[in-house]
Short mmCIF file of C-alpha atoms in Angstrom, two decimals:
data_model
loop_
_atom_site.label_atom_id
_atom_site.label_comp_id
_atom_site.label_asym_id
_atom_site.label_seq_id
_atom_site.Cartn_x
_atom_site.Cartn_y
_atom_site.Cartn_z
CA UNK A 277 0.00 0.00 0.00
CA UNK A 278 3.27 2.55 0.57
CA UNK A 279 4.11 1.50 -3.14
CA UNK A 280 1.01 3.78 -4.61
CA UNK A 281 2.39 7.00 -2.52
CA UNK A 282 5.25 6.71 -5.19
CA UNK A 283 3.31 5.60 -7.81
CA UNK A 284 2.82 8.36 -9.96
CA UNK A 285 6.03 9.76 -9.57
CA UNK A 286 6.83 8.60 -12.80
CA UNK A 287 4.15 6.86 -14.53
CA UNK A 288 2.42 9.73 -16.30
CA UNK A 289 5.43 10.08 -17.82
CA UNK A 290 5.69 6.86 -19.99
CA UNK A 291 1.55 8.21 -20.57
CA UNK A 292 2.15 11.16 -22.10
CA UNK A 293 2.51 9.37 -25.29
CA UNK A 294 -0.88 7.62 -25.12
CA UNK A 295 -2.43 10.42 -27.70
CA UNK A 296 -0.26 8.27 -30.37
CA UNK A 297 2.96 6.23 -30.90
CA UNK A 298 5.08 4.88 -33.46
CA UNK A 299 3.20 1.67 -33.76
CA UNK A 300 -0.04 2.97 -34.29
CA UNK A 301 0.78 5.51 -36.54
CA UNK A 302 2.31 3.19 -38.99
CA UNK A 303 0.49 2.97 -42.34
CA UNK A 304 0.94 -0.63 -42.15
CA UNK A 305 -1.31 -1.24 -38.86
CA UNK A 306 -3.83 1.53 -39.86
CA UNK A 307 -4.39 -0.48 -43.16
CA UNK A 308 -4.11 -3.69 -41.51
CA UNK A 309 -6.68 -2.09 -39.11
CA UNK A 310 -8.73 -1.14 -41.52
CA UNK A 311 -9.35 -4.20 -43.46
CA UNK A 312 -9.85 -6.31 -40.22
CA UNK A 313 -12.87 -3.98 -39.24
CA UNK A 314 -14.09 -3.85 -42.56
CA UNK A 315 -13.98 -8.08 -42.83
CA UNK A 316 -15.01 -8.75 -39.11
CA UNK A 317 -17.10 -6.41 -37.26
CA UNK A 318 -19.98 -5.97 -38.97
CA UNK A 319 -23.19 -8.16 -40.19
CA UNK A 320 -22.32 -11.47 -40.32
CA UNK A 321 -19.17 -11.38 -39.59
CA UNK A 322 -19.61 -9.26 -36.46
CA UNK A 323 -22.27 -12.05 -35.45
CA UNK A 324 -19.94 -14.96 -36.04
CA UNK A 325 -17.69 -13.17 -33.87
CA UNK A 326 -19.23 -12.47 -31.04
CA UNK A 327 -20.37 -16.42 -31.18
CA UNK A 328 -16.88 -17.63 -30.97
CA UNK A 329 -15.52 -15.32 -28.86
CA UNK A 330 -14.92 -16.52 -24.89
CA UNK A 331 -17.72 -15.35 -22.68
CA UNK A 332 -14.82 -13.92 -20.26
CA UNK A 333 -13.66 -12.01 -23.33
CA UNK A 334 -17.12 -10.77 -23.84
CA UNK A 335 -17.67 -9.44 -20.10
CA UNK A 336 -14.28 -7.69 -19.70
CA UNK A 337 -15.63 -6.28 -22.48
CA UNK A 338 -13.59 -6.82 -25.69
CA UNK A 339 -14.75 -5.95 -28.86
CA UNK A 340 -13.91 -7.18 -32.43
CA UNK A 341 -12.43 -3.77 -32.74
CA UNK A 342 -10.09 -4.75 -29.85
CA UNK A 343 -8.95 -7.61 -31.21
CA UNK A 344 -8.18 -6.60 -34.58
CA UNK A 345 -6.02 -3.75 -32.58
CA UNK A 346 -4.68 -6.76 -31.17
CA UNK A 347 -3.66 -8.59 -34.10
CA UNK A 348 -2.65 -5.58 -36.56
CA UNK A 349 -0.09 -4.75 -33.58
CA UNK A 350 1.69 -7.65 -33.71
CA UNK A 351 1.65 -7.98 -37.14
CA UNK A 352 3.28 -4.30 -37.31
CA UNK A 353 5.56 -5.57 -34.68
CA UNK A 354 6.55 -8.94 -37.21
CA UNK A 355 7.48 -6.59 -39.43
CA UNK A 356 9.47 -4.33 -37.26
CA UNK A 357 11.48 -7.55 -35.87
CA UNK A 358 11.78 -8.48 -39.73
CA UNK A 359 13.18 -5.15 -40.79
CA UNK A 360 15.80 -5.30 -37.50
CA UNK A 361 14.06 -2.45 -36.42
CA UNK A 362 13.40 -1.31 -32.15
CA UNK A 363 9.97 -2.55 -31.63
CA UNK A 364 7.41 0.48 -31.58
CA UNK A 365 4.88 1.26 -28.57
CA UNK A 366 1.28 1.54 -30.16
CA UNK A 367 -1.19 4.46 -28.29
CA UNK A 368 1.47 4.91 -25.39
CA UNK A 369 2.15 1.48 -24.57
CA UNK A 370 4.72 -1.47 -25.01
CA UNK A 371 2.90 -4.56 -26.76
CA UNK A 372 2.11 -6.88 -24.46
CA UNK A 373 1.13 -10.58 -25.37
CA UNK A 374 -2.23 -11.01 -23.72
CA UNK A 375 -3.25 -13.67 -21.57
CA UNK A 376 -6.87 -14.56 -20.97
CA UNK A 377 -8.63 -11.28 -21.01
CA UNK A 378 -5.76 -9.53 -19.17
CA UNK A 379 -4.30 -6.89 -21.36
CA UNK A 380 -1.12 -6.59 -19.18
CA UNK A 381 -1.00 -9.48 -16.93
CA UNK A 382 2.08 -9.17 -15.05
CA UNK A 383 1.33 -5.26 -14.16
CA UNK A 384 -2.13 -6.51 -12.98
CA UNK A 385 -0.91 -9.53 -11.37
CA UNK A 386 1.29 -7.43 -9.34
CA UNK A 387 -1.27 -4.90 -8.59
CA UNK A 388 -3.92 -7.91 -7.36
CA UNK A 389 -0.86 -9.25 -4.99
CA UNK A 390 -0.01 -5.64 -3.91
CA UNK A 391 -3.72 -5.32 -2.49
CA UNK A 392 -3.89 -8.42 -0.64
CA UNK A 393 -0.59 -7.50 0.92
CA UNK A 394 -2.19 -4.14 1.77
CA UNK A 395 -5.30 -6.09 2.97
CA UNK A 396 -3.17 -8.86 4.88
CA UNK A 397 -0.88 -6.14 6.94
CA UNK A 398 -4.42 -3.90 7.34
CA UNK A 399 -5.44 -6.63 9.05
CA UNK A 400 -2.57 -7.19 11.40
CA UNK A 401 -2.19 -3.74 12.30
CA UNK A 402 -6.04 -3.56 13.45
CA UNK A 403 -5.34 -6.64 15.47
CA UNK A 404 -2.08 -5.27 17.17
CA UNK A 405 -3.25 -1.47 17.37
CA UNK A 406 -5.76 -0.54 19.89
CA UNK A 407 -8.12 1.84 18.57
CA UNK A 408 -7.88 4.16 21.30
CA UNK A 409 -4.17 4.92 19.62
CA UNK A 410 -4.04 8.76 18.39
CA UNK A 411 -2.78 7.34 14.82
CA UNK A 412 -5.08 4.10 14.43
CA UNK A 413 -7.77 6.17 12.50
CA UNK A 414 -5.78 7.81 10.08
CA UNK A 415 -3.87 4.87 9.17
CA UNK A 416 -6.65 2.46 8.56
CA UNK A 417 -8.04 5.12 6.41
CA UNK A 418 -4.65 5.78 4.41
CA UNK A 419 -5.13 1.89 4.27
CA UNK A 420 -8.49 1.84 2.29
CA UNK A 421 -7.53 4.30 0.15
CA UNK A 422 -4.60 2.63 -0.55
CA UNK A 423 -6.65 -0.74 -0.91
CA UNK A 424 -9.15 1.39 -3.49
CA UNK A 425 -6.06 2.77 -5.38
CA UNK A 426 -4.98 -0.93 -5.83
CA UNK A 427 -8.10 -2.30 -6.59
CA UNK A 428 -8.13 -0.01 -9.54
CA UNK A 429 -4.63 -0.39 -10.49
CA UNK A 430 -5.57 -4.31 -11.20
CA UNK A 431 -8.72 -3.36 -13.30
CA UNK A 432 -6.68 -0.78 -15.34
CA UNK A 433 -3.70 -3.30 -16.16
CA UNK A 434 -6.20 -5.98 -16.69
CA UNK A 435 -8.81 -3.51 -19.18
CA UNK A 436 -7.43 -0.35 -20.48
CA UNK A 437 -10.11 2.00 -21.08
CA UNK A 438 -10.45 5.89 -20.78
CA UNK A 439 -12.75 5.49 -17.46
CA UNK A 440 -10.28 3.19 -16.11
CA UNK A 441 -7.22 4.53 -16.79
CA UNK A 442 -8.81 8.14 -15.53
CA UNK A 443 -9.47 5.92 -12.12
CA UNK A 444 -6.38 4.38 -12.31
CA UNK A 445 -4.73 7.92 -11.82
CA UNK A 446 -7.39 9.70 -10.11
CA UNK A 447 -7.02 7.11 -6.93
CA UNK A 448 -3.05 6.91 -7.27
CA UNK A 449 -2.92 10.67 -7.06
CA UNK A 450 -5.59 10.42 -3.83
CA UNK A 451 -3.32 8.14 -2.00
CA UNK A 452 -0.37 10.37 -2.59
CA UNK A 453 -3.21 13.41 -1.15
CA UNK A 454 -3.63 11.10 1.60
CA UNK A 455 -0.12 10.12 2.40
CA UNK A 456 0.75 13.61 2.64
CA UNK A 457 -2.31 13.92 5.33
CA UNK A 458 -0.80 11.24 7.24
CA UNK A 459 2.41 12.90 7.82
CA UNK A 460 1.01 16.18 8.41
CA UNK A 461 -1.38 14.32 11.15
CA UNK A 462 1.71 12.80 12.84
CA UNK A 463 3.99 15.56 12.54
CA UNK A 464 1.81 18.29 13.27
CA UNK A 465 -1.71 17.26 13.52
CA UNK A 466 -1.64 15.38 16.93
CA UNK A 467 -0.46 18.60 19.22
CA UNK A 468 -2.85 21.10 16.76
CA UNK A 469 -6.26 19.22 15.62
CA UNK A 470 -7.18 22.34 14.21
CA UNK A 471 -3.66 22.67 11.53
CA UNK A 472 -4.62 18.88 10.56
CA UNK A 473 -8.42 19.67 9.59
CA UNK A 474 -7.56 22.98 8.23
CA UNK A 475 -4.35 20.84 5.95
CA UNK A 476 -7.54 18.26 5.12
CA UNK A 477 -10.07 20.39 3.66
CA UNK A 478 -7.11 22.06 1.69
CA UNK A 479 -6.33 18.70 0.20
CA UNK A 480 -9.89 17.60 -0.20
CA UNK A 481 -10.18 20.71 -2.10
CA UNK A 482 -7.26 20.51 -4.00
CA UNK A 483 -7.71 16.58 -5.03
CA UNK A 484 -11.61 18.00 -6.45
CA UNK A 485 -9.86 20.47 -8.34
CA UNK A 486 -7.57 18.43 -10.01
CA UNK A 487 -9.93 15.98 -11.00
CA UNK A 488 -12.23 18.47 -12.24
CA UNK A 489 -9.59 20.03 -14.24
CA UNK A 490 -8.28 16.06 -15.81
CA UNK A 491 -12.07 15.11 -15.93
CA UNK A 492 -13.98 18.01 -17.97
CA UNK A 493 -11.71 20.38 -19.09
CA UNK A 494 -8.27 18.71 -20.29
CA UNK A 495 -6.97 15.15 -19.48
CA UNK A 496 -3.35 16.27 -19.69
CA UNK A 497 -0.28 13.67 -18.67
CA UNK A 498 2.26 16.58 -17.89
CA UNK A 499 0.43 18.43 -15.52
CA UNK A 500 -1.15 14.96 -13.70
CA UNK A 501 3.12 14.42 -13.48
CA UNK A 502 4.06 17.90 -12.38
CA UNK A 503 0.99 17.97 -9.69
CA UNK A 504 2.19 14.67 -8.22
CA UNK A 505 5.48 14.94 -8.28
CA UNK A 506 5.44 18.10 -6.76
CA UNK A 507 3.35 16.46 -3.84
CA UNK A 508 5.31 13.41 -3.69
CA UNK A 509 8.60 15.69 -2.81
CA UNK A 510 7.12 17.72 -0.52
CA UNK A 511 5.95 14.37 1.24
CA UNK A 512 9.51 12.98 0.89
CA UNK A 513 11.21 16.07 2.43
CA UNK A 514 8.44 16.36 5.06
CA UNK A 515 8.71 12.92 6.29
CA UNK A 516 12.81 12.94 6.57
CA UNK A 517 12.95 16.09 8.03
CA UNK A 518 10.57 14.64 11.01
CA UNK A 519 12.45 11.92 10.75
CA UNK A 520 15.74 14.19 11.36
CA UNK A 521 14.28 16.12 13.89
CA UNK A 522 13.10 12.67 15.99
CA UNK A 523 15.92 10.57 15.54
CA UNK A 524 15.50 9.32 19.46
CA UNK A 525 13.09 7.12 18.44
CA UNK A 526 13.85 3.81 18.03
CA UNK A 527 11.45 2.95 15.10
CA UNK A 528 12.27 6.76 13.42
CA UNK A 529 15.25 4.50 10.99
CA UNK A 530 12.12 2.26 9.60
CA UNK A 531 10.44 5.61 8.32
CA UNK A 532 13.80 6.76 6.66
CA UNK A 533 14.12 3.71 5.10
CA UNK A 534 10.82 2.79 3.52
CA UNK A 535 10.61 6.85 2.13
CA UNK A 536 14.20 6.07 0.84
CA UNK A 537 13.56 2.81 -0.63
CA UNK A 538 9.98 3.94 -2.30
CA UNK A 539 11.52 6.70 -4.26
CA UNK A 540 14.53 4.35 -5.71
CA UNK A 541 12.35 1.72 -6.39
CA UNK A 542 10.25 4.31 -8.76
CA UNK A 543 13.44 4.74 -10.49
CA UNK A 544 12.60 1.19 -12.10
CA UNK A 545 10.07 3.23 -13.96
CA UNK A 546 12.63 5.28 -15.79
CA UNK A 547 14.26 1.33 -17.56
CA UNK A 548 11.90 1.55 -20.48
CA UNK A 549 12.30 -1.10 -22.04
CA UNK A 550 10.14 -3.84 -24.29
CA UNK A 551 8.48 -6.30 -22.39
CA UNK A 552 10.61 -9.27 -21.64
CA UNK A 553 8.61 -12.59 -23.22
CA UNK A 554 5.96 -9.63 -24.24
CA UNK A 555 5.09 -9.86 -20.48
CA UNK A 556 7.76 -8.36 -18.29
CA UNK A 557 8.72 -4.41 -18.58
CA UNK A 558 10.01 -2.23 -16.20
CA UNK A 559 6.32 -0.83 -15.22
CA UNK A 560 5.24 -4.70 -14.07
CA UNK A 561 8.41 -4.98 -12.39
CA UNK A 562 8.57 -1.92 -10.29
CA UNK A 563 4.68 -3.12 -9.04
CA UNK A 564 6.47 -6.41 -8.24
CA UNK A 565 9.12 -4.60 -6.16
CA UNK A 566 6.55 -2.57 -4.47
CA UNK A 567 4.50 -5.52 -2.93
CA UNK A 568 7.61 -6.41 -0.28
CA UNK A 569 7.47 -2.40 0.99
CA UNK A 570 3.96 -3.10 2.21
CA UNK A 571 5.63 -6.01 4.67
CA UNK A 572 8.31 -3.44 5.47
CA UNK A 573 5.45 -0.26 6.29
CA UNK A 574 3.42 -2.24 7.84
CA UNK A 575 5.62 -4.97 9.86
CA UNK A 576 8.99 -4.50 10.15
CA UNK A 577 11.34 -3.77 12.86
CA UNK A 578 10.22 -2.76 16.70
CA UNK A 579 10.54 -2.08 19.86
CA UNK A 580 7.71 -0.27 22.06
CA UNK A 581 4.67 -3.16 22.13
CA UNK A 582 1.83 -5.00 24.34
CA UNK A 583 1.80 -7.36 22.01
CA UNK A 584 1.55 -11.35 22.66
CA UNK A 585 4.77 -13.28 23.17
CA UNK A 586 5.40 -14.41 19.68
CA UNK A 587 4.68 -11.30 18.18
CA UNK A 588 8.42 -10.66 18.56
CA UNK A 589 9.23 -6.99 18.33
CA UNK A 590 11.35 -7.69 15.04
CA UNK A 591 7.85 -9.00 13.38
CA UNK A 592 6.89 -5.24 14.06
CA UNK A 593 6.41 -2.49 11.51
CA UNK A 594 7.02 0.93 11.52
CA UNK A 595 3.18 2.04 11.68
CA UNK A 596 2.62 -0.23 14.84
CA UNK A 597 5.58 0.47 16.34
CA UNK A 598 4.94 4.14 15.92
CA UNK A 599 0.80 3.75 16.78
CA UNK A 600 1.96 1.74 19.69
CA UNK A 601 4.49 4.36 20.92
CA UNK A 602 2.33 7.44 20.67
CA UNK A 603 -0.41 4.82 22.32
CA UNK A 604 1.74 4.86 25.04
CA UNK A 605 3.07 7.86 25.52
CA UNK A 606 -0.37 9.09 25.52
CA UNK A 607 -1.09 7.08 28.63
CA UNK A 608 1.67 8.32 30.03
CA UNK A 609 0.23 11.50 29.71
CA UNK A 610 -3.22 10.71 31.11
CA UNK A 611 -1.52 9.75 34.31
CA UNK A 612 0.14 12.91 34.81
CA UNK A 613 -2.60 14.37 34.33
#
């Protein structure tokens, strides 16, 4: 679930090309497009079609157009191979060989196992935080979103459309909204309610605008990059510099570590490359490097618990450690009091 604050760090940038690539813009695939439509999807043709094709085809909802996209890319890509030409990207994308009805199946693979480790650690952290813990609410909401963002990112790899590529991004750039909440809540939030609901509605109101803006009046790639990435730094620089400033805390190196390690894993992004076997690019495997950060956010290192004996504090993560800390530290308080 950390893996989607970094997500879009770099991602609209391989996008920005989705208006139209190499591949597609061949006069050998529009032709080859072009006949295939004109033979296959329509009358008869369209009929005998739609009888053959898998009913799983049929409900992710693949049309006869899709598949002659399908086939005229890789016949475009025969040639290129042929020719001993770099193999083109058609509408923004690498060509991936499709399996089933998933148009990129290791990127939605990796999303799918990404949200059940999100959904696993959610889990364990509700079991090993108390709810009374000043953080537990904030984090199991940064968790859902997270979950949502995921849930999407597996539908988007698995059926590339405009409504869910737009929900794709729209959730990816809401947990990197919400991420930013988190830290502000911890950092700040906790000793001033008021700075953290003030910081909220801000976000809330800049999240509406942005959609708004993508949604009805331009869906533009570099300013979806600029937005996040400007977010995603300030998050970075906010996060270390509490990090700096807390260094007493025995958990405080798990925080500096995950940050570190989510913004060189999105350096993955930047290997463009073909898919390896037409499966494997450096997109799918930066989501399959993400899934162990969840393990390391959420349960990783430790040292101030009530938990049971075999919970052994290096089980812990930095969330619970943290929850658990300002848990007690809070009771600590009370009794002063």
């Amino acid at each position: 679930m950390a893996g989607r604050t970094a997500r879009l760090m770099l991602l609209a940038g391989a996008a920005a090309l989705a208006s139209g690539s190499q591949g597609d813009r061949e006069p050998v695939y529009r032709d080859c497009l072009l006949r295939c439509e004109e033979r296959n999807c329509s009358g008869n043709a369209l009929k005998h079609f739609r009888s053959r094709q898998p009913i799983y085809m049929s409900l992710a909802g693949w049309t006869c157009r899709d598949d002659c996209k399908y086939e005229c890319m890789w016949v475009t890509v025969g040639l290129y191979l042929q020719e001993g030409h770099e193999v083109p990207q058609f509408h923004g994308k690498w060509p991936f060989s499709r399996f089933l009805f998933f148009q990129e199946p290791a990127s939605a693979v990796a999303s799918f196992l990404n949200g059940v480790a999100s959904l696993v650690m959610l889990c364990r952290y509700r079991t090993s935080v108390p709810p009374s813990s000043p953080m537990y609410p904030t984090c199991v909401a940064f968790a859902w979103v997270s979950l949502n963002a995921w849930f999407w990112s597996t539908v988007f790899h698995t059926r590339d459309t405009d409504l869910t590529e737009k929900m794709d991004y729209f959730c990816a750039s809401t947990v990197i909204l919400h991420s930013i909440y988190l830290c502000c809540v911890r950092t700040v939030g906790l000793q001033h309610p008021s700075v953290a609901s003030t910081f909220r509605a801000l976000l809330l109101l800049m999240l509406t605008a942005h959609v708004s803006y993508l949604s009805l009046v331009h869906f533009d790639y570099g300013y979806n990059l600029v937005a996040n990435v400007a977010i995603g730094l300030v998050n970075l620089v906010w996060w270390l510099t509490w990090c700096l400033w807390n260094q007493r805390l025995p958990h405080v190196h798990k925080c500096v570590v995950v940050v570190l390690l989510l913004q060189g894993l999105a350096l993955l992004e930047l290997l463009d490359f073909p898919p390896l076997f037409w499966v494997l690019d450096a997109h799918a495997i930066w989501h399959i490097s993400t899934i162990p950060v969840h393990v390391l956010f959420f349960r990783w290192g430790g040292a101030l618990s009530a938990r049971p004996q075999w919970a052994s504090s290096s089980a812990r993560s930095f969330l619970e450690d943290d929850s658990l800390y300002l848990l007690k530290e809070s009771k600590a308080k009370f009794k002063l009091d």
